[in-house]
GROMACS .gro file of C-alpha atoms in nm:
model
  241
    1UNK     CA    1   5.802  12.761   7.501
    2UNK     CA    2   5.737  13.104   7.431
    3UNK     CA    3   5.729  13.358   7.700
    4UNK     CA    4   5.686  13.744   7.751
    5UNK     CA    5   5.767  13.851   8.106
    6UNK     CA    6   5.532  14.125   8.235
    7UNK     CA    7   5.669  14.263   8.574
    8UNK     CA    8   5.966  14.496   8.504
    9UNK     CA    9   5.996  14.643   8.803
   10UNK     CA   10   5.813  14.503   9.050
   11UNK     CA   11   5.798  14.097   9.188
   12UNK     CA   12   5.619  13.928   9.451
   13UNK     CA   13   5.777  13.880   9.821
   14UNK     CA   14   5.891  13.580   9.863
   15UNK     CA   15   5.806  13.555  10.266
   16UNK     CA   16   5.495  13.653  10.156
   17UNK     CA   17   5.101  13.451  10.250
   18UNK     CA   18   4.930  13.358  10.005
   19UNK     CA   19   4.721  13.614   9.721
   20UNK     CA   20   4.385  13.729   9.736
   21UNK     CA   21   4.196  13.639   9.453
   22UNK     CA   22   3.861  13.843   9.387
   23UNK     CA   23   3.603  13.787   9.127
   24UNK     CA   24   3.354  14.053   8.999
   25UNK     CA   25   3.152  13.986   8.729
   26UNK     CA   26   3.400  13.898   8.420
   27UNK     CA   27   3.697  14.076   8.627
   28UNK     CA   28   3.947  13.874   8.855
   29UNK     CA   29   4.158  14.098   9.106
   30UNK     CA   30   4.519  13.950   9.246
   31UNK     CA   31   4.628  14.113   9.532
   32UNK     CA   32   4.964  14.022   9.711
   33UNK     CA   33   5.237  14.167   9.907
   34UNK     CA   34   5.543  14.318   9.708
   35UNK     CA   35   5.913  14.252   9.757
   36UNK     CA   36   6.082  14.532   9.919
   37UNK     CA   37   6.415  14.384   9.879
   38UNK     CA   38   6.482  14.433   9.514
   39UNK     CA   39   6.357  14.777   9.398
   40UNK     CA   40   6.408  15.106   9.586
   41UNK     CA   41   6.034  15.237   9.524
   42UNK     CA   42   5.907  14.957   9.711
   43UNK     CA   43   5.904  14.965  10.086
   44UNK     CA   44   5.778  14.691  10.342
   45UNK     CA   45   5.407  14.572  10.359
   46UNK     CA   46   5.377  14.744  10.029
   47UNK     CA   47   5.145  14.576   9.800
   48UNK     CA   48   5.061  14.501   9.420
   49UNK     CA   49   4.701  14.441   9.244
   50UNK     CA   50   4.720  14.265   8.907
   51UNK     CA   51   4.338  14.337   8.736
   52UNK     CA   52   4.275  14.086   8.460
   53UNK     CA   53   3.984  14.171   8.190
   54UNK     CA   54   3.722  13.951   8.074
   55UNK     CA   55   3.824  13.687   8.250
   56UNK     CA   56   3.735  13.351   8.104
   57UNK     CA   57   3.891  13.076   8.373
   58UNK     CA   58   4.128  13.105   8.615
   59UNK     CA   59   4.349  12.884   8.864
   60UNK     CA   60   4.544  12.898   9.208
   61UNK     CA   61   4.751  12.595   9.248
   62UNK     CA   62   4.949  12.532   9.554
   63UNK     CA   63   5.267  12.461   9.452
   64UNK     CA   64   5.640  12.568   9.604
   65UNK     CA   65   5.937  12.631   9.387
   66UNK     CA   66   6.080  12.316   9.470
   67UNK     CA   67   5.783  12.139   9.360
   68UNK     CA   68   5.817  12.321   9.033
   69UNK     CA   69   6.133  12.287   8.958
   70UNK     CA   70   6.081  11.872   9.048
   71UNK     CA   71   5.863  11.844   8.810
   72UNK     CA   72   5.526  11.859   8.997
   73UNK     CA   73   5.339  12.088   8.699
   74UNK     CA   74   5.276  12.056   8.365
   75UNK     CA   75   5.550  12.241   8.246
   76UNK     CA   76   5.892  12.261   8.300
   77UNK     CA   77   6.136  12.499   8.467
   78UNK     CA   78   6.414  12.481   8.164
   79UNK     CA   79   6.106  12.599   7.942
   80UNK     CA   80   5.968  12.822   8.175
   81UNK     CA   81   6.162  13.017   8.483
   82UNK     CA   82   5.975  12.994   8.801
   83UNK     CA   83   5.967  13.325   8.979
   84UNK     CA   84   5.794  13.582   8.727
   85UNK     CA   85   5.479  13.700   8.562
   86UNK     CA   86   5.406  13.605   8.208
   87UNK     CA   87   5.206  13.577   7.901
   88UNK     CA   88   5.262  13.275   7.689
   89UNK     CA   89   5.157  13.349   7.353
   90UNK     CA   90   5.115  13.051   7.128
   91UNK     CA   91   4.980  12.856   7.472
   92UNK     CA   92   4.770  12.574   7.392
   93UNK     CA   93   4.513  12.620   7.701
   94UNK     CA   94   4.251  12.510   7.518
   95UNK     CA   95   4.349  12.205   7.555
   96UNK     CA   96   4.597  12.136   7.832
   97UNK     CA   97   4.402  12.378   8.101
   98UNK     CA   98   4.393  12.230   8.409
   99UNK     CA   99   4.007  12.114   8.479
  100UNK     CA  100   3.953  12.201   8.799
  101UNK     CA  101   3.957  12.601   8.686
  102UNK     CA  102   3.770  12.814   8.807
  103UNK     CA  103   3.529  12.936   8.502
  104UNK     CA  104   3.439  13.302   8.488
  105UNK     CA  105   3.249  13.349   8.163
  106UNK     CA  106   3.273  13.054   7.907
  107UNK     CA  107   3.062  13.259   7.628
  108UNK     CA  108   3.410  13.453   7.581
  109UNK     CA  109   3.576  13.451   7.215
  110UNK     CA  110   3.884  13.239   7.232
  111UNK     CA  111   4.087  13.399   7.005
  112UNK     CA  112   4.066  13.739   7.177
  113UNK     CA  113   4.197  13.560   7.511
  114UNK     CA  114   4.560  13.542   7.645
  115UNK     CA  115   4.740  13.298   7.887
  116UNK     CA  116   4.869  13.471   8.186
  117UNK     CA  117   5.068  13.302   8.482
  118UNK     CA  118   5.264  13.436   8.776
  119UNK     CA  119   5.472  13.247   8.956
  120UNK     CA  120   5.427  13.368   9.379
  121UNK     CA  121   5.588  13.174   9.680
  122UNK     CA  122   5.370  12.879   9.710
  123UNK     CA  123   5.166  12.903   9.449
  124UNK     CA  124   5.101  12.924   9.079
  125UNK     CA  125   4.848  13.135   8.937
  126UNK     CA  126   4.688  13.121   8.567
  127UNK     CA  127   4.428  13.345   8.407
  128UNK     CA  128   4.286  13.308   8.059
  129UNK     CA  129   4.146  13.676   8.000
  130UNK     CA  130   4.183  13.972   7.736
  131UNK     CA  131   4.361  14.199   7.923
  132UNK     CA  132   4.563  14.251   8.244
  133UNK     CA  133   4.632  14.593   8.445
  134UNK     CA  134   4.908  14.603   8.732
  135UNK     CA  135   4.895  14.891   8.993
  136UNK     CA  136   5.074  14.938   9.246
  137UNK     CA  137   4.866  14.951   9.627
  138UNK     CA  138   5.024  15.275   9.796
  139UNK     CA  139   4.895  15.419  10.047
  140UNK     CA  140   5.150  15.650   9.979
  141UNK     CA  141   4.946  15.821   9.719
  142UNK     CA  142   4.624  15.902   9.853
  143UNK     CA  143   4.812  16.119  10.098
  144UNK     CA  144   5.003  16.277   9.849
  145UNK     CA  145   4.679  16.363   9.639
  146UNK     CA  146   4.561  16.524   9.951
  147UNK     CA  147   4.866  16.749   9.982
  148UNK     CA  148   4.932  16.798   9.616
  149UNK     CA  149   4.534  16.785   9.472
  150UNK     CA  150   4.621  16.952   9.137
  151UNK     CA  151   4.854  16.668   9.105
  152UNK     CA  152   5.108  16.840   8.868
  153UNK     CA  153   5.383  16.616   8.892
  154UNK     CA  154   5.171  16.301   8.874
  155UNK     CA  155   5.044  16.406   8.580
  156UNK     CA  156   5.402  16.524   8.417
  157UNK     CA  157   5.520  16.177   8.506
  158UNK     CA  158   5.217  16.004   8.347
  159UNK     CA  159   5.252  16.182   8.012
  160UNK     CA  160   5.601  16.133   8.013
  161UNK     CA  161   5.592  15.777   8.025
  162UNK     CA  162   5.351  15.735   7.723
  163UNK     CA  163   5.586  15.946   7.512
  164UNK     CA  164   5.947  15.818   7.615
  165UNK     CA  165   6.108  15.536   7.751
  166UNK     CA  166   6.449  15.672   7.722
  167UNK     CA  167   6.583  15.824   8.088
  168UNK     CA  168   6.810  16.124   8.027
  169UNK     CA  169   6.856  16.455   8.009
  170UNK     CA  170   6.800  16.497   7.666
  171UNK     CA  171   6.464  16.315   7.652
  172UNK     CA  172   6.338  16.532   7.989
  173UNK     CA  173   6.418  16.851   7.779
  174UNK     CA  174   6.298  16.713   7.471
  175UNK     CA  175   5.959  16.623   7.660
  176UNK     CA  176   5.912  16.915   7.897
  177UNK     CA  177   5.912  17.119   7.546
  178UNK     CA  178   5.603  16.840   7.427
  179UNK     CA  179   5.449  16.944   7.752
  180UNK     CA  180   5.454  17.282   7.764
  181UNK     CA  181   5.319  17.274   7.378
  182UNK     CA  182   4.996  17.042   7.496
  183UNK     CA  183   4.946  17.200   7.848
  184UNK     CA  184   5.044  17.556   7.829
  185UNK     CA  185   5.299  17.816   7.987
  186UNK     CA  186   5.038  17.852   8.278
  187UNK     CA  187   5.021  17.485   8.340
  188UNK     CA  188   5.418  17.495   8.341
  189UNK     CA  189   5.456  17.684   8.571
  190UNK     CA  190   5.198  17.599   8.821
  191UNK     CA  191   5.402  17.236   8.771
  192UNK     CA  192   5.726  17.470   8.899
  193UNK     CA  193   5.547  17.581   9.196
  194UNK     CA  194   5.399  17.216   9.299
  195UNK     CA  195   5.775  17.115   9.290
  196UNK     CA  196   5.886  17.387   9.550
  197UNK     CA  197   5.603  17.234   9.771
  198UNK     CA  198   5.729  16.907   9.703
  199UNK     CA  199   6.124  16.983   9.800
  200UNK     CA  200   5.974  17.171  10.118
  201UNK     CA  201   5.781  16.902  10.252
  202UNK     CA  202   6.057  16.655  10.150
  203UNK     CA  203   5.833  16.424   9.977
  204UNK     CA  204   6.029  16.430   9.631
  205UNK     CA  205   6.158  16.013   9.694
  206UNK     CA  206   5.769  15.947   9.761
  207UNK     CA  207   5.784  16.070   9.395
  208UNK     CA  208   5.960  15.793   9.251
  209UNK     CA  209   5.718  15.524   9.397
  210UNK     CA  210   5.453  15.735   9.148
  211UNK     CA  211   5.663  15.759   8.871
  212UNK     CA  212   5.716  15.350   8.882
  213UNK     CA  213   5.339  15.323   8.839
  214UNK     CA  214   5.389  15.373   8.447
  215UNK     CA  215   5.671  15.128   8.480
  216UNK     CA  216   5.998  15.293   8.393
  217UNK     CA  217   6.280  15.042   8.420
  218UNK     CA  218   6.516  15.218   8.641
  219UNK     CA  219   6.386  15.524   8.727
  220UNK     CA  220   6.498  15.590   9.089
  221UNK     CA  221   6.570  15.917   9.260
  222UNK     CA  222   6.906  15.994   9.073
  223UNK     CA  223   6.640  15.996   8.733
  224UNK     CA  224   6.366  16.221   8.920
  225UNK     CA  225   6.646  16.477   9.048
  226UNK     CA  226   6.766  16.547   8.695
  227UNK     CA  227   6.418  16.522   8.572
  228UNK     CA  228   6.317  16.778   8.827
  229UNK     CA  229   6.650  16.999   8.740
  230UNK     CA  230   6.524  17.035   8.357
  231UNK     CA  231   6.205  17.151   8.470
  232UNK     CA  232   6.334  17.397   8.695
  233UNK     CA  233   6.599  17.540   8.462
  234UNK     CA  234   6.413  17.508   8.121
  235UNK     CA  235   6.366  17.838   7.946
  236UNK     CA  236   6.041  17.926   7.856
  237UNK     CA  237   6.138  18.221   7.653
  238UNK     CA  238   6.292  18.038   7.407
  239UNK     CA  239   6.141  17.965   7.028
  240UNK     CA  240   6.092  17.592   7.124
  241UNK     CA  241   5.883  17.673   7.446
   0.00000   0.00000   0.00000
């Protein structure tokens, strides 16, 4: 079976309830606790909302690892690991879709769907939609957008990660040289200033929960100090600037 797993940096919590599944119009919302025991950006009771797109059908099963890895489900754990989030390109849900779905909008184009599943504590959940979205649910950031509103360093960290997946020093300088071309001097250096704020009010590790929206595999603080150093030091005199 093919597989593509989708949560780099992120998984549910195993001691965790069951999710919350919410329907609007063609748009299916899963909302479920987060497990604070494998990354350092996530802390307890934080939680994770995975948004899925025109939405044709979707299914909770109840069903434990155990029972999964018995047998008990239509496909198999050698094929399939339990414990992740997925899309199974090639699936044949077309055909093999368990009936009992829940049926969002059947006037969908089937060849513009995907087969999603994510495997949670006791539970199995599958979505047949276009299009999937995973946020993270911080309440972390609402107060930070309070204190920083100009949000600077959110939206360094944002650009950053749709330009570079590479986490050194070499990529920060290479970047912070892209931003200051698209953004300006000015811009620059108002970032430089939001930064100082930051360190004062010690809120630079609430930093890296932000920068792991865009999904950086291991971007912790060690990444966001030296990320923070180029920015600080980087010459703005120089030809490149």
């Amino acid at each position: 079976m093919k597989y593509i797993k989708l949560n780099k940096n992120w998984n549910a919590d195993s001691r965790s309830s069951e999710p919350v599944v919410s329907v609007d119009q063609n748009t299916v919302e899963l909302n479920f606790y987060l497990n604070p025991n494998l990354f350092p950006h996530i802390d307890e009771g934080d939680k994770g909302i995975i948004r899925f797109n025109d939405v044709h059908a979707y299914k909770l099963e109840p069903i434990t690892q155990e029972e999964y890895e018995s047998g008990k489900f239509r496909f198999k754990n050698e094929d399939l690991p339990w414990g992740k989030f997925y899309e199974l390109p090639g699936s044949t849900w077309r055909t093999d879709f368990p009936e009992d779905k829940v049926v969002v909008n059947e006037s969908l184009k089937s060849t513009k769907l995907k087969h999603f599943i994510f495997f949670l504590p006791t539970c199995i959940f599958e979505c047949i939609a276009a299009e999937y979205r995973f946020q993270f649910d911080y309440t972390m950031a609402e107060q930070l957008e309070e204190k920083y509103p100009k949000g600077y360093l959110n939206h360094y960290l944002a650009l950053f990660s749709t330009h570079f997946d590479q986490l050194n020093s070499g990529s920060y300088k290479v970047y912070t040289n892209l931003y200051i071309q698209l953004e300006g001097k000015k811009e620059f250096e108002l970032l430089k200033e939001e930064i100082k704020k930051i360190k004062a009010n010690k809120d630079v590790d609430s930093y890296v929960k932000i920068a792991n929206y865009s999904e950086l595999p291991n971007f912790g603080r060690k990444q966001l100090d030296e990320m923070i150093k180029v920015i600080e030091t980087y010459d703005t005199g120089s030809k490149y600037a």
